[in-house]
């Protein structure tokens, strides 16, 4: 098994075997990320492919200031955002009214498997989905998200609240369905 | 409580997706690989296109500069020829004042017999003695747009030195006579620069123009490619002397590249302003290594080196032995006839040469590098596989530098390619050698 340094060196020389090894090492994790941002598996695979192209093209500039996985993840998130940016341009994110979120939802995520949760996230509207991913999963603040997406901080917050509301509703809905089949 | 609940919500989701893995379909890598291949080929194409453009741009620039240089030189030659001709056509008759003088004219009339000249400035309306013969004078006059222009007029009866003076004077006068108000105009640079008298421009070329005949000695060295059509020649031994190798296949195979050097003498004559004819005589030695497993035996039963070229000409018995290394040296006396074109004809010179050479075969010497077999040497004649005379095409350039009034040194990169095979057709082989070499020449210029 090639070390990280060997992989970087091989990919820098455009060695196909090294490129494939790098892809195989990170493609599953990256696919999970892409699925969260995309609306469908096909769209996620397109983003994954485009992201790896960018990675192979710019790996010479990787300076090892961060972990390789972190660097790849950042590229994949940026590629996802870019692919959705056009949709956001057509349907810009706007502030949504404050939604009353139930305080005790009683929904346990462990009742769901990964693909079910991914499907629930994918069902969110584009704006909500992006802000939810960036805030809840990637850990960015609303100010950073606002800068990244060229929206106001308030829009980011309201989109996130809406995402949470929709997610809880969907989870409860799914759980209710599940309970009925029990 | 509310904040804690929210934090818990995010933590739950984050823990679900942390380290989550989903297998992508196999088509992703296939498509990715196709993209990578496509990008690589595009990158190669871009590189190729870039180098094509670079080559095209280089050729264009070379042609442009050569053309511009040629044009400038032609203009110089024309002006020079006009001045020289008119000066030579001078008679003993007194010069006369030009017929045409517009607003401001300054001219000079010379008397060749007395070698005296008198400067006259004529204003508009003034006329001097008119002669039936026309004069050469440099006339600076104003045209309709108030520009000062300089004209050459045909003349007889004017001394070359006086002409130079007249040009200098008219040049100076033309500068003096620019009206003051002109300087205030925006077109100032266009108005105040009269044409440079040709004599001034020709001064720099005067030295090179005297180089009409020169002799040079030189030497060159370079790569020699025998250009064999059939690189390896093999035949089955007919000799009974070597039982071990009896019925073995013999061969002699030359190396890809050998070396060549030449030394010679050349005479060159300028036939036109920029065209040169040159001929001379060169001794050329072209050597190349062979690996051969032939040897021939003389009447005294001594083994001699042998290569396949001689297979059909050998009178002595030939047999096959262990492969050994041979050096084959071909000596030729060459009589070249070349035309040269002087692209740059100044202290620094640049000449393009092309032509043909008649190569007279002298001898071919085969030497066994191990020293076991005797050297074999064969001159031209019926027993030689080499033609007595063959023809070669020559192409080269000569970059020279004038060291003193009568000496030049030059570097001469060039190539020679045999237009016909140097081997006789009866040898069963063809060889059109190509030599690419760089020479050094020392030139003596006769005045």
Coordinates of C-alpha atoms in Angstrom, one line a residue:
Chain A
X1 CA 0.0 0.0 0.0
X2 CA 1.4 3.4 -1.0
X3 CA 2.0 6.0 1.6
X4 CA 0.3 9.4 1.3
X5 CA 3.6 11.0 0.2
X6 CA 4.1 8.4 -2.5
X7 CA 0.5 8.9 -3.7
X8 CA 1.1 12.7 -3.9
X9 CA 4.4 12.2 -5.7
X10 CA 2.9 9.7 -8.2
X11 CA -0.2 11.9 -8.9
X12 CA 2.1 14.9 -9.4
X13 CA 3.8 12.9 -12.1
X14 CA 0.4 12.0 -13.6
X15 CA 1.1 8.3 -12.9
X16 CA -2.2 6.6 -13.6
X17 CA -1.7 3.9 -11.0
X18 CA -1.1 6.4 -8.3
X19 CA -4.2 8.4 -9.4
X20 CA -6.3 5.3 -9.2
X21 CA -4.9 4.4 -5.8
X22 CA -5.7 7.9 -4.5
X23 CA -9.2 7.7 -6.0
X24 CA -9.8 4.3 -4.4
X25 CA -8.6 5.4 -1.0
X26 CA -10.9 8.5 -0.8
X27 CA -13.8 7.9 -3.2
X28 CA -16.2 6.4 -0.7
X29 CA -15.8 9.2 1.9
X30 CA -16.1 11.8 -0.9
X31 CA -19.1 10.1 -2.3
X32 CA -20.9 10.4 1.0
X33 CA -20.1 14.1 1.1
X34 CA -21.3 14.6 -2.5
X35 CA -24.5 12.8 -1.8
X36 CA -25.3 15.2 1.0
X37 CA -25.0 18.2 -1.3
X38 CA -26.5 16.6 -4.5
X39 CA -30.1 15.9 -5.1
X40 CA -29.5 12.5 -6.6
X41 CA -26.8 9.8 -6.8
X42 CA -26.1 10.6 -10.5
X43 CA -25.5 14.2 -9.6
X44 CA -23.3 13.2 -6.7
X45 CA -21.2 11.0 -9.0
X46 CA -20.8 13.9 -11.5
X47 CA -19.6 16.1 -8.7
X48 CA -17.3 13.3 -7.5
X49 CA -15.8 12.9 -10.9
X50 CA -15.3 16.7 -11.4
X51 CA -13.8 17.0 -7.9
X52 CA -11.2 14.3 -8.6
X53 CA -10.2 15.9 -11.8
X54 CA -9.6 19.1 -9.9
X55 CA -7.6 17.2 -7.3
X56 CA -5.4 15.6 -9.9
X57 CA -4.9 18.9 -11.7
X58 CA -3.9 20.8 -8.6
X59 CA -2.2 18.2 -6.5
X60 CA 1.2 19.7 -7.5
X61 CA 0.2 22.7 -5.5
X62 CA -0.6 20.7 -2.4
X63 CA 1.9 21.9 0.2
X64 CA 1.0 19.5 3.1
X65 CA -0.1 22.4 5.3
X66 CA -3.1 20.3 6.1
X67 CA -3.9 16.6 5.9
X68 CA -4.5 15.3 2.4
X69 CA -8.0 14.2 3.3
X70 CA -8.9 17.6 4.6
X71 CA -7.6 19.2 1.4
X72 CA -9.5 16.7 -0.8
X73 CA -12.7 17.2 1.3
X74 CA -12.4 21.0 0.8
X75 CA -12.1 20.6 -2.9
X76 CA -15.0 18.3 -3.0
X77 CA -17.2 20.7 -1.0
X78 CA -16.2 23.6 -3.3
X79 CA -17.0 21.5 -6.3
X80 CA -20.4 20.7 -4.9
X81 CA -21.1 24.4 -4.1
X82 CA -20.0 25.4 -7.6
X83 CA -22.3 22.8 -9.2
X84 CA -25.2 24.2 -7.2
X85 CA -24.3 27.8 -7.5
X86 CA -26.0 28.0 -10.9
X87 CA -29.2 26.7 -9.3
X88 CA -28.9 29.2 -6.5
X89 CA -28.4 32.0 -9.0
X90 CA -31.7 31.0 -10.7
X91 CA -33.5 30.5 -7.5
X92 CA -31.7 32.7 -5.0
X93 CA -32.0 32.0 -1.3
X94 CA -34.3 34.4 0.5
X95 CA -35.2 34.9 4.1
X96 CA -37.9 32.7 5.3
X97 CA -40.3 33.4 8.2
X98 CA -39.2 32.2 11.6
X99 CA -40.5 28.7 12.0
X100 CA -41.4 27.4 15.4
X101 CA -39.3 24.3 15.9
X102 CA -40.6 21.8 18.3
X103 CA -38.3 21.7 21.3
X104 CA -38.5 18.1 22.1
X105 CA -38.9 16.2 18.9
X106 CA -38.3 12.7 20.3
X107 CA -36.8 11.6 17.1
X108 CA -33.7 9.4 17.3
X109 CA -31.4 9.4 14.3
X110 CA -30.0 6.0 15.2
X111 CA -33.4 4.6 14.1
X112 CA -32.4 5.4 10.5
X113 CA -29.7 4.0 8.3
X114 CA -27.3 6.1 6.4
X115 CA -29.0 5.9 3.0
X116 CA -32.3 6.9 4.6
X117 CA -30.8 9.9 6.2
X118 CA -29.0 10.9 3.0
X119 CA -32.3 10.6 1.2
X120 CA -34.0 12.9 3.8
X121 CA -31.2 15.5 3.4
X122 CA -31.4 15.2 -0.4
X123 CA -35.1 16.0 -0.2
X124 CA -34.4 19.4 1.3
X125 CA -34.6 22.4 -1.1
X126 CA -31.2 23.4 -2.5
X127 CA -30.6 26.4 -0.3
X128 CA -31.6 24.7 2.9
X129 CA -29.6 21.7 2.0
X130 CA -26.4 23.6 1.4
X131 CA -26.7 25.7 4.5
X132 CA -27.6 22.7 6.6
X133 CA -24.5 20.8 5.3
X134 CA -22.2 23.7 5.8
X135 CA -23.4 24.7 9.3
X136 CA -24.4 21.4 10.9
X137 CA -22.0 18.9 9.3
X138 CA -18.9 20.9 8.1
X139 CA -19.1 23.3 11.1
X140 CA -18.9 26.6 9.3
X141 CA -20.5 29.7 11.0
X142 CA -23.3 31.6 9.5
X143 CA -21.0 34.5 8.7
X144 CA -18.6 32.3 6.8
X145 CA -21.5 30.6 5.0
X146 CA -22.9 34.0 4.0
X147 CA -19.5 35.0 2.5
X148 CA -19.1 31.7 0.7
X149 CA -22.6 31.8 -0.9
X150 CA -22.8 35.6 -1.3
X151 CA -25.9 35.8 0.8
X152 CA -26.7 37.7 4.0
X153 CA -26.0 36.2 7.4
X154 CA -29.8 36.4 8.2
X155 CA -30.6 34.4 5.0
X156 CA -28.2 31.7 6.1
X157 CA -29.8 31.5 9.5
X158 CA -33.3 31.5 8.2
X159 CA -32.4 28.8 5.6
X160 CA -30.8 26.7 8.3
X161 CA -33.9 27.0 10.6
X162 CA -36.1 26.0 7.7
X163 CA -33.8 23.0 7.0
X164 CA -34.1 21.9 10.6
X165 CA -37.8 22.2 10.6
X166 CA -38.1 20.3 7.4
X167 CA -35.7 17.6 8.6
X168 CA -37.6 17.1 11.8
X169 CA -40.9 16.9 10.0
X170 CA -39.5 14.4 7.6
X171 CA -37.9 12.3 10.3
X172 CA -41.1 12.3 12.3
X173 CA -43.0 11.4 9.1
X174 CA -40.6 8.6 8.3
X175 CA -40.7 7.3 11.9
X176 CA -44.5 7.4 11.9
X177 CA -44.4 5.3 8.8
X178 CA -41.9 3.0 10.3
X179 CA -44.0 2.7 13.5
X180 CA -47.0 1.7 11.4
X181 CA -45.1 -1.1 9.8
X182 CA -43.9 -2.4 13.2
Chain B
X1 CA -32.4 24.5 27.1
X2 CA -33.4 25.5 23.6
X3 CA -29.7 26.1 22.6
X4 CA -28.7 22.8 24.1
X5 CA -31.4 21.1 22.1
X6 CA -30.1 22.7 18.9
X7 CA -26.5 21.7 19.7
X8 CA -27.7 18.2 20.2
X9 CA -29.5 18.3 16.9
X10 CA -26.3 19.3 15.0
X11 CA -24.1 16.9 16.9
X12 CA -26.5 14.0 16.1
X13 CA -26.3 14.8 12.4
X14 CA -22.6 15.4 12.4
X15 CA -22.0 12.0 14.1
X16 CA -24.1 10.3 11.6
X17 CA -22.1 11.6 8.6
X18 CA -18.7 11.7 10.2
X19 CA -16.6 9.1 8.5
X20 CA -19.6 8.0 6.4
X21 CA -18.7 6.0 3.3
X22 CA -20.8 5.2 0.2
X23 CA -19.5 3.2 -2.7
X24 CA -19.7 5.1 -6.0
X25 CA -20.5 3.1 -9.1
X26 CA -17.7 1.7 -11.2
X27 CA -18.5 4.1 -14.1
X28 CA -17.1 7.0 -12.1
X29 CA -13.5 5.9 -12.4
X30 CA -14.0 4.9 -16.0
X31 CA -15.3 8.3 -16.9
X32 CA -12.7 10.0 -14.8
X33 CA -9.9 8.0 -16.6
X34 CA -11.4 9.0 -20.0
X35 CA -11.3 12.6 -18.9
X36 CA -7.7 12.3 -17.7
X37 CA -6.7 10.7 -21.1
X38 CA -8.5 13.4 -23.0
X39 CA -6.9 16.2 -20.9
X40 CA -3.4 14.6 -21.5
X41 CA -4.0 14.5 -25.3
X42 CA -5.3 18.1 -25.3
X43 CA -2.3 19.1 -23.3
X44 CA 0.0 17.4 -25.9
X45 CA -2.0 19.0 -28.7
X46 CA -1.5 22.4 -27.1
X47 CA 2.2 21.8 -26.8
X48 CA 2.4 20.7 -30.4
X49 CA 0.4 23.7 -31.6
X50 CA 2.5 26.0 -29.5
X51 CA 5.7 24.6 -31.0
X52 CA 4.2 24.8 -34.5
X53 CA 3.4 28.4 -34.0
X54 CA 6.8 29.0 -32.5
X55 CA 8.4 27.5 -35.6
X56 CA 6.1 29.5 -37.9
X57 CA 6.9 32.7 -36.1
X58 CA 10.6 32.0 -36.3
X59 CA 10.4 31.4 -40.0
X60 CA 8.3 34.5 -40.5
X61 CA 10.7 36.6 -38.5
X62 CA 13.7 35.2 -40.4
X63 CA 12.0 35.9 -43.8
X64 CA 10.9 39.3 -42.7
X65 CA 14.4 40.4 -41.5
X66 CA 16.1 38.9 -44.5
X67 CA 13.6 40.7 -46.8
X68 CA 14.0 44.0 -45.0
X69 CA 17.7 43.6 -45.0
X70 CA 17.7 42.7 -48.7
X71 CA 15.5 45.7 -49.5
X72 CA 17.8 48.1 -47.6
X73 CA 20.9 46.7 -49.3
X74 CA 19.3 47.0 -52.7
X75 CA 18.4 50.6 -52.1
X76 CA 22.0 51.3 -51.0
X77 CA 23.3 49.6 -54.1
X78 CA 21.0 51.6 -56.4
X79 CA 22.0 54.9 -54.8
X80 CA 25.6 54.0 -54.9
X81 CA 25.5 52.9 -58.5
X82 CA 23.8 56.2 -59.5
X83 CA 26.4 58.3 -57.9
X84 CA 29.3 56.3 -59.2
X85 CA 28.0 56.2 -62.8
X86 CA 27.4 59.9 -62.9
X87 CA 30.8 60.7 -61.5
X88 CA 32.5 58.5 -64.1
X89 CA 30.6 60.0 -66.9
X90 CA 32.1 63.4 -66.2
X91 CA 33.6 65.3 -69.1
X92 CA 36.0 68.2 -69.3
X93 CA 33.2 70.5 -69.9
X94 CA 32.2 73.0 -67.3
X95 CA 29.3 72.1 -65.2
X96 CA 26.2 74.1 -65.3
X97 CA 23.6 75.3 -63.0
X98 CA 20.5 73.1 -62.8
X99 CA 17.6 74.0 -64.9
X100 CA 15.0 73.3 -62.3
X101 CA 15.1 75.2 -59.2
X102 CA 12.0 75.9 -57.3
X103 CA 11.8 78.1 -54.3
X104 CA 15.1 77.2 -52.6
X105 CA 17.9 75.5 -54.4
X106 CA 21.5 74.9 -53.5
X107 CA 23.7 73.2 -56.0
X108 CA 27.3 72.9 -57.0
X109 CA 28.9 72.9 -60.4
X110 CA 32.2 71.3 -60.8
X111 CA 34.9 71.7 -63.4
X112 CA 36.7 68.4 -63.8
X113 CA 39.7 69.7 -65.7
X114 CA 40.6 72.2 -63.0
X115 CA 39.2 70.1 -60.2
X116 CA 37.7 73.3 -58.8
X117 CA 34.2 73.6 -57.8
X118 CA 32.1 76.6 -57.0
X119 CA 29.1 76.6 -54.8
X120 CA 26.1 78.5 -55.9
X121 CA 22.9 79.2 -54.1
X122 CA 20.1 80.1 -56.5
X123 CA 16.8 81.5 -55.4
X124 CA 13.5 81.1 -57.2
X125 CA 13.6 82.7 -60.6
X126 CA 17.4 82.8 -60.9
X127 CA 19.0 80.9 -63.6
X128 CA 22.6 80.3 -64.3
X129 CA 24.3 79.2 -67.4
X130 CA 22.3 76.5 -69.1
X131 CA 24.1 73.6 -70.7
X132 CA 22.6 71.1 -73.1
X133 CA 24.0 68.4 -70.9
X134 CA 22.1 67.5 -67.8
X135 CA 23.7 67.8 -64.4
X136 CA 23.7 65.6 -61.3
X137 CA 23.0 67.8 -58.4
X138 CA 21.4 67.1 -55.1
X139 CA 18.6 69.6 -55.1
X140 CA 16.8 70.3 -51.9
X141 CA 13.5 71.9 -52.7
X142 CA 10.1 72.4 -51.2
X143 CA 7.2 70.5 -52.4
X144 CA 3.5 71.6 -52.2
X145 CA 3.2 70.6 -48.6
X146 CA 6.3 72.6 -47.6
X147 CA 8.3 69.5 -47.1
X148 CA 11.9 69.6 -48.1
X149 CA 12.8 66.9 -50.5
X150 CA 16.1 65.9 -52.1
X151 CA 16.4 64.8 -55.6
X152 CA 19.2 63.3 -57.6
X153 CA 19.6 64.7 -61.1
X154 CA 21.6 63.2 -63.9
X155 CA 24.7 65.0 -64.7
X156 CA 27.9 65.1 -66.6
X157 CA 31.0 66.9 -65.7
X158 CA 31.0 66.6 -62.0
X159 CA 33.8 65.4 -59.8
X160 CA 33.0 62.7 -57.3
X161 CA 34.6 64.6 -54.4
X162 CA 32.8 67.7 -55.4
X163 CA 29.6 65.7 -55.5
X164 CA 30.2 64.6 -52.0
X165 CA 30.8 68.2 -51.0
X166 CA 27.7 69.3 -52.8
X167 CA 25.7 66.7 -51.0
X168 CA 27.0 67.7 -47.7
X169 CA 26.4 71.3 -48.4
X170 CA 22.9 70.7 -49.7
X171 CA 22.2 68.5 -46.8
X172 CA 23.3 71.3 -44.4
X173 CA 21.5 74.0 -46.4
X174 CA 18.3 72.0 -46.3
X175 CA 18.5 71.9 -42.6
X176 CA 19.2 75.7 -42.5
X177 CA 16.5 76.5 -44.8
X178 CA 13.7 75.0 -42.9
X179 CA 11.3 78.0 -42.2
X180 CA 11.0 78.9 -38.6
X181 CA 7.3 78.6 -38.6
X182 CA 7.6 74.9 -39.6
X183 CA 9.1 74.1 -36.3
X184 CA 6.0 75.1 -34.6
X185 CA 3.9 72.6 -36.4
X186 CA 2.9 69.2 -35.2
X187 CA 4.5 67.5 -38.2
X188 CA 7.9 68.7 -37.1
X189 CA 9.8 65.4 -37.4
X190 CA 8.5 64.8 -40.9
X191 CA 9.4 68.3 -42.2
X192 CA 12.9 68.8 -40.9
X193 CA 14.6 65.5 -42.0
X194 CA 15.9 65.7 -45.5
X195 CA 16.9 62.4 -47.2
X196 CA 20.4 61.3 -46.2
X197 CA 22.8 61.7 -49.1
X198 CA 23.6 58.3 -50.5
X199 CA 27.4 58.9 -50.2
X200 CA 27.1 59.0 -46.4
X201 CA 25.3 55.7 -46.4
X202 CA 27.7 54.1 -48.8
X203 CA 30.8 54.9 -46.7
X204 CA 30.1 52.0 -44.3
X205 CA 29.9 49.6 -47.2
X206 CA 32.9 50.8 -49.1
X207 CA 35.3 48.2 -47.5
X208 CA 33.2 45.2 -48.3
X209 CA 32.5 46.3 -51.9
X210 CA 36.2 46.0 -52.6
X211 CA 36.1 42.2 -51.7
X212 CA 35.7 40.9 -55.2
X213 CA 38.2 38.1 -55.2
X214 CA 39.4 36.0 -52.4
X215 CA 41.1 32.8 -51.6
X216 CA 40.6 30.7 -48.5
X217 CA 42.0 27.7 -46.8
X218 CA 40.0 25.7 -44.3
X219 CA 39.2 22.5 -42.6
X220 CA 36.0 20.9 -41.3
X221 CA 34.9 18.0 -39.2
X222 CA 31.6 16.4 -38.6
X223 CA 29.4 13.3 -38.7
X224 CA 29.3 10.9 -41.5
X225 CA 26.4 8.6 -42.3
X226 CA 27.1 6.1 -45.0
X227 CA 23.5 5.9 -45.9
X228 CA 23.6 2.3 -46.9
X229 CA 20.3 1.1 -48.4
X230 CA 21.2 -2.4 -47.3
X231 CA 22.7 -2.1 -43.9
X232 CA 23.7 -5.6 -43.5
X233 CA 25.0 -7.8 -46.3
X234 CA 25.3 -11.5 -45.8
X235 CA 26.5 -14.3 -47.9
X236 CA 27.3 -17.9 -47.3
X237 CA 31.0 -18.7 -47.2
X238 CA 32.3 -20.7 -50.2
X239 CA 35.6 -21.2 -48.6
X240 CA 36.7 -24.6 -47.3
X241 CA 39.5 -23.2 -45.1
X242 CA 37.6 -22.7 -42.0
X243 CA 35.7 -25.8 -41.0
X244 CA 34.3 -24.3 -37.8
X245 CA 32.5 -21.5 -39.7
X246 CA 31.8 -23.3 -42.9
X247 CA 28.3 -22.8 -44.0
X248 CA 27.9 -19.9 -41.6
X249 CA 26.3 -16.7 -42.8
X250 CA 28.8 -13.9 -43.2
X251 CA 27.9 -10.3 -42.6
X252 CA 29.5 -6.9 -42.3
X253 CA 27.4 -4.2 -40.7
X254 CA 28.5 -0.5 -40.5
X255 CA 27.8 1.6 -37.5
X256 CA 25.1 4.2 -37.8
X257 CA 27.4 7.2 -37.7
X258 CA 31.0 7.7 -38.5
X259 CA 33.2 10.7 -38.7
X260 CA 34.4 12.9 -41.5
X261 CA 37.0 15.6 -41.9
X262 CA 38.2 17.6 -44.8
X263 CA 40.8 20.2 -45.6
X264 CA 40.9 22.3 -48.7
X265 CA 41.5 25.4 -50.6
X266 CA 38.9 27.6 -52.3
X267 CA 38.8 30.6 -54.6
X268 CA 35.8 32.9 -54.6
X269 CA 34.8 35.6 -57.0
X270 CA 32.0 38.1 -56.6
X271 CA 30.0 38.0 -59.8
X272 CA 27.2 40.4 -58.9
X273 CA 26.8 42.7 -56.0
X274 CA 25.7 39.9 -53.7
X275 CA 26.4 36.8 -55.7
X276 CA 29.5 34.8 -55.3
X277 CA 30.9 31.9 -57.3
X278 CA 33.4 29.7 -55.5
X279 CA 35.4 26.6 -56.4
X280 CA 38.4 24.8 -55.0
X281 CA 39.7 21.5 -54.1
X282 CA 39.1 19.5 -50.9
X283 CA 40.6 16.3 -49.5
X284 CA 37.9 14.4 -47.6
X285 CA 38.3 11.5 -45.3
X286 CA 35.2 9.6 -44.2
X287 CA 35.6 6.8 -41.7
X288 CA 33.2 4.5 -40.1
X289 CA 33.4 1.3 -38.0
X290 CA 32.2 -2.0 -39.2
X291 CA 31.5 -5.3 -37.5
X292 CA 32.4 -8.0 -39.9
X293 CA 33.0 -11.7 -39.8
X294 CA 34.7 -12.0 -43.2
X295 CA 38.4 -12.3 -43.9
X296 CA 40.1 -12.7 -47.2
X297 CA 43.2 -14.7 -47.8
X298 CA 46.0 -13.5 -50.0
X299 CA 48.2 -15.6 -52.2
X300 CA 50.7 -15.8 -49.4
X301 CA 47.9 -17.1 -47.2
X302 CA 47.8 -14.0 -45.0
X303 CA 44.4 -12.9 -43.7
X304 CA 43.1 -9.5 -44.7
X305 CA 40.2 -7.6 -43.5
X306 CA 37.2 -7.7 -45.7
X307 CA 33.7 -6.3 -45.9
X308 CA 30.7 -7.3 -47.9
X309 CA 31.1 -4.4 -50.4
X310 CA 34.0 -6.3 -51.9
X311 CA 32.2 -9.6 -52.0
X312 CA 31.6 -9.5 -55.8
X313 CA 35.0 -8.1 -56.5
X314 CA 37.2 -10.4 -54.5
X315 CA 39.7 -12.5 -56.3
X316 CA 41.2 -14.0 -53.3
X317 CA 39.4 -16.6 -51.2
X318 CA 37.0 -15.3 -48.5
X319 CA 36.1 -17.1 -45.4
X320 CA 34.0 -16.5 -42.3
X321 CA 35.6 -16.0 -38.9
X322 CA 34.6 -14.6 -35.5
X323 CA 33.2 -11.1 -35.7
X324 CA 35.7 -8.4 -35.4
X325 CA 35.9 -4.6 -35.6
X326 CA 37.0 -2.8 -38.7
X327 CA 37.6 0.8 -39.4
X328 CA 36.8 1.7 -43.0
X329 CA 38.3 5.0 -44.3
X330 CA 37.3 6.4 -47.6
X331 CA 39.4 9.1 -49.1
X332 CA 38.1 11.4 -51.7
X333 CA 39.3 14.5 -53.6
X334 CA 36.4 16.8 -54.2
X335 CA 36.0 19.7 -56.6
X336 CA 33.1 21.8 -55.5
X337 CA 31.4 24.5 -57.5
X338 CA 29.1 26.7 -55.4
X339 CA 27.1 29.8 -55.6
X340 CA 26.9 32.0 -52.6
X341 CA 24.5 34.8 -51.7
X342 CA 25.8 37.5 -49.3
X343 CA 23.0 38.2 -46.8
X344 CA 25.2 40.4 -44.8
X345 CA 28.2 42.0 -46.5
X346 CA 29.9 44.1 -43.9
X347 CA 32.6 43.6 -41.3
X348 CA 30.4 40.8 -40.1
X349 CA 29.4 38.7 -43.0
X350 CA 26.7 36.0 -43.6
X351 CA 26.7 34.0 -46.7
X352 CA 24.4 31.2 -47.9
X353 CA 26.1 28.6 -50.2
X354 CA 24.8 25.9 -52.3
X355 CA 26.2 23.8 -55.2
X356 CA 27.5 20.5 -56.3
X357 CA 30.8 18.7 -56.0
X358 CA 32.5 16.1 -58.1
X359 CA 34.0 13.6 -55.8
X360 CA 36.9 11.6 -57.1
X361 CA 37.4 8.4 -55.2
X362 CA 41.0 7.9 -54.1
X363 CA 41.0 4.8 -51.9
X364 CA 39.2 2.8 -49.3
X365 CA 41.3 1.5 -46.5
X366 CA 40.1 -1.3 -44.2
X367 CA 41.9 -1.7 -40.9
X368 CA 41.4 -4.4 -38.3
X369 CA 41.2 -2.6 -35.0
X370 CA 42.6 -5.7 -33.2
X371 CA 45.5 -5.8 -35.6
X372 CA 45.2 -9.5 -36.3
X373 CA 44.3 -9.2 -40.0
X374 CA 46.3 -7.2 -42.5
X375 CA 45.1 -3.8 -43.6
X376 CA 43.4 -3.8 -47.0
X377 CA 43.4 -0.9 -49.3
X378 CA 41.6 -0.5 -52.6
X379 CA 41.8 2.4 -55.0
X380 CA 39.4 3.1 -57.8
X381 CA 39.2 0.9 -60.8
X382 CA 37.5 -2.2 -62.1
X383 CA 38.3 -4.2 -58.9
X384 CA 36.8 -1.5 -56.7
X385 CA 33.2 -1.5 -55.7
X386 CA 33.4 2.3 -55.5
X387 CA 32.6 4.6 -58.4
X388 CA 35.6 6.6 -59.6
X389 CA 33.5 9.8 -59.7
X390 CA 30.3 10.5 -57.8
X391 CA 28.3 13.7 -57.3
X392 CA 27.3 15.4 -54.1
X393 CA 25.0 18.2 -53.3
X394 CA 26.3 20.9 -51.0
X395 CA 24.4 23.2 -48.7
X396 CA 25.8 25.5 -46.1
X397 CA 26.3 28.8 -44.7
X398 CA 29.3 30.9 -43.8
X399 CA 29.5 33.4 -41.0
X400 CA 32.5 35.5 -41.3
X401 CA 34.3 38.4 -39.6
X402 CA 36.7 40.7 -41.2
X403 CA 39.9 40.9 -39.1
X404 CA 41.9 43.3 -41.2
X405 CA 41.7 44.9 -44.6
X406 CA 42.6 41.7 -46.4
X407 CA 41.6 38.9 -44.0
X408 CA 38.5 37.3 -42.8
X409 CA 37.8 34.3 -40.7
X410 CA 34.7 32.3 -40.9
X411 CA 32.8 29.4 -39.5
X412 CA 31.1 27.2 -42.1
X413 CA 28.4 24.8 -41.0
X414 CA 27.2 22.7 -43.9
X415 CA 26.1 19.4 -45.2
X416 CA 26.9 17.3 -48.3
X417 CA 24.8 14.5 -49.6
X418 CA 25.8 12.2 -52.4
X419 CA 23.4 12.6 -55.3
X420 CA 24.2 9.2 -56.7
X421 CA 25.4 6.1 -54.9
X422 CA 29.1 6.0 -54.3
X423 CA 29.0 2.3 -54.8
X424 CA 28.8 0.7 -58.2
X425 CA 25.5 -0.9 -59.0
X426 CA 27.4 -4.2 -59.4
X427 CA 28.3 -4.2 -55.8
X428 CA 24.6 -5.0 -55.0
X429 CA 24.5 -2.2 -52.5
X430 CA 23.8 1.5 -52.6
X431 CA 25.3 4.1 -50.4
X432 CA 24.5 7.8 -50.4
X433 CA 26.6 9.3 -47.7
X434 CA 25.4 12.3 -45.7
X435 CA 28.0 14.5 -44.0
X436 CA 27.0 17.2 -41.6
X437 CA 30.0 19.2 -40.5
X438 CA 31.3 22.5 -39.3
X439 CA 34.3 24.1 -40.8
X440 CA 36.7 26.9 -40.1
X441 CA 38.1 29.1 -43.0
X442 CA 40.8 31.7 -43.2
X443 CA 40.2 34.1 -46.1
X444 CA 42.7 36.3 -47.9
X445 CA 41.1 39.1 -49.9
X446 CA 42.8 40.3 -53.1
X447 CA 42.3 43.9 -53.9

